[in-house]
PDB file of C-alpha atoms in Angstrom:
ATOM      1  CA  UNK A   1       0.000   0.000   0.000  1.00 73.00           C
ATOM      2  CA  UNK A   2       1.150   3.248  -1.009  1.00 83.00           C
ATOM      3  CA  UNK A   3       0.420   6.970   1.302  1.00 79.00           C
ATOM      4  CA  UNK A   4       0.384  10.252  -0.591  1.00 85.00           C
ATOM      5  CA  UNK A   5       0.663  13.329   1.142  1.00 83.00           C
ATOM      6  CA  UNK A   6      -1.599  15.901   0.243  1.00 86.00           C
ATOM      7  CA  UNK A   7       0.148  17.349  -2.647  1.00 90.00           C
ATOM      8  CA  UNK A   8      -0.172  13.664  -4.417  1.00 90.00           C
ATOM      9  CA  UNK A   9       4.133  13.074  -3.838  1.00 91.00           C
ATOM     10  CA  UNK A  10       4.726   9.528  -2.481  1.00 90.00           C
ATOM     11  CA  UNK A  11       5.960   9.599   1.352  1.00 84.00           C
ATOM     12  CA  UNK A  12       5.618   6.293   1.750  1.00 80.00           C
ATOM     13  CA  UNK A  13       5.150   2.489   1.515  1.00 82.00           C
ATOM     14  CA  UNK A  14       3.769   0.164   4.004  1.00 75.00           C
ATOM     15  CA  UNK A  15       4.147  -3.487   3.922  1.00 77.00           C
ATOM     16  CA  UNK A  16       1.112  -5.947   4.551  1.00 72.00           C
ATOM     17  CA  UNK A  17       0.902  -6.251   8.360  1.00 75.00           C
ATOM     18  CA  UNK A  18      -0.984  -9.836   7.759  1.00 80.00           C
ATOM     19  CA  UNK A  19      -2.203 -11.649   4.905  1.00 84.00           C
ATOM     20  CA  UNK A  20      -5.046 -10.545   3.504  1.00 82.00           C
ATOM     21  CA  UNK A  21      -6.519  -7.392   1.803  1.00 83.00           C
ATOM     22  CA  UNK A  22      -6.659  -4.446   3.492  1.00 83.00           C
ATOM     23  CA  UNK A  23     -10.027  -3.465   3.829  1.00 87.00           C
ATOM     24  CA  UNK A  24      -9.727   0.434   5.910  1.00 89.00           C
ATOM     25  CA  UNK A  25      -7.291   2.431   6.490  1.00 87.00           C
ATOM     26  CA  UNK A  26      -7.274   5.986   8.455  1.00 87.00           C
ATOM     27  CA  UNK A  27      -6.152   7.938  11.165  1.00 86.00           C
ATOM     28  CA  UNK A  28      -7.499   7.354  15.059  1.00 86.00           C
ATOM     29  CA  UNK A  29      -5.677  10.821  16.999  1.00 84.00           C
ATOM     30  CA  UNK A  30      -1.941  10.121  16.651  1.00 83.00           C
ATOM     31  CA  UNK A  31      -2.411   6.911  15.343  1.00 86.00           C
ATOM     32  CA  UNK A  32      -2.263   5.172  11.430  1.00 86.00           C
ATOM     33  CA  UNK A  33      -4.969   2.446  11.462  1.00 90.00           C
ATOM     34  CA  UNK A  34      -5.481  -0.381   8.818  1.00 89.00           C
ATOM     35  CA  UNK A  35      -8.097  -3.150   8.973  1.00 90.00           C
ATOM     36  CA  UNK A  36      -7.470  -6.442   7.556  1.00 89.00           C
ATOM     37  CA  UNK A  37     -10.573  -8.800   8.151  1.00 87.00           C
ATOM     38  CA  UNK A  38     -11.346  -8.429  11.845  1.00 88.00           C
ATOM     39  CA  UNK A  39      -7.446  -7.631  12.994  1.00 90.00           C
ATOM     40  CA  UNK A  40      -6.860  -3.912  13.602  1.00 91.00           C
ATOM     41  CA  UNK A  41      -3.196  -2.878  13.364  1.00 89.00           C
ATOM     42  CA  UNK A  42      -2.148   0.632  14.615  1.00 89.00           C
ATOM     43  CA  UNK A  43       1.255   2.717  13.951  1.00 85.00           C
ATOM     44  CA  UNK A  44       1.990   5.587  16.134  1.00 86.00           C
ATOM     45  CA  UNK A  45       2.968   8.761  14.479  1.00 81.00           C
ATOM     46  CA  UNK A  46       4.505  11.837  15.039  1.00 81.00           C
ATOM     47  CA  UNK A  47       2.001  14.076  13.620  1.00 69.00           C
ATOM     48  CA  UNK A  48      -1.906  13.620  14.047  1.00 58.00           C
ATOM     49  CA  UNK A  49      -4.194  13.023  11.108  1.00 60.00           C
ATOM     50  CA  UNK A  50      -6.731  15.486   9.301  1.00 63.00           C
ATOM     51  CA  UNK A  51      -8.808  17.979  11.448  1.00 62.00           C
TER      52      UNK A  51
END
């Protein structure tokens, strides 16, 4: 999976946490969140997501 920032310039790849196709993927406060079946895997940023 690839992450754009907002301009569309690629800052970043992330690797499957889990087989499986991710089905959601967003922001939760400081935190990257992606949803693959009924696992929920979270990645703590530095910065927090849209307001």
């Amino acid at each position: 999976m690839q992450v754009f920032d907002s301009m569309g310039r690629l800052c970043g790849v992330l690797t499957p946490a889990a087989p499986g196709s991710a089905e959601a993927l967003g922001f939760e406060g400081d935190r990257l969140t992606l949803w693959i079946g009924d696992a929920k895997y979270t990645r703590r940023l530095s910065t927090s997501g849209a307001k």
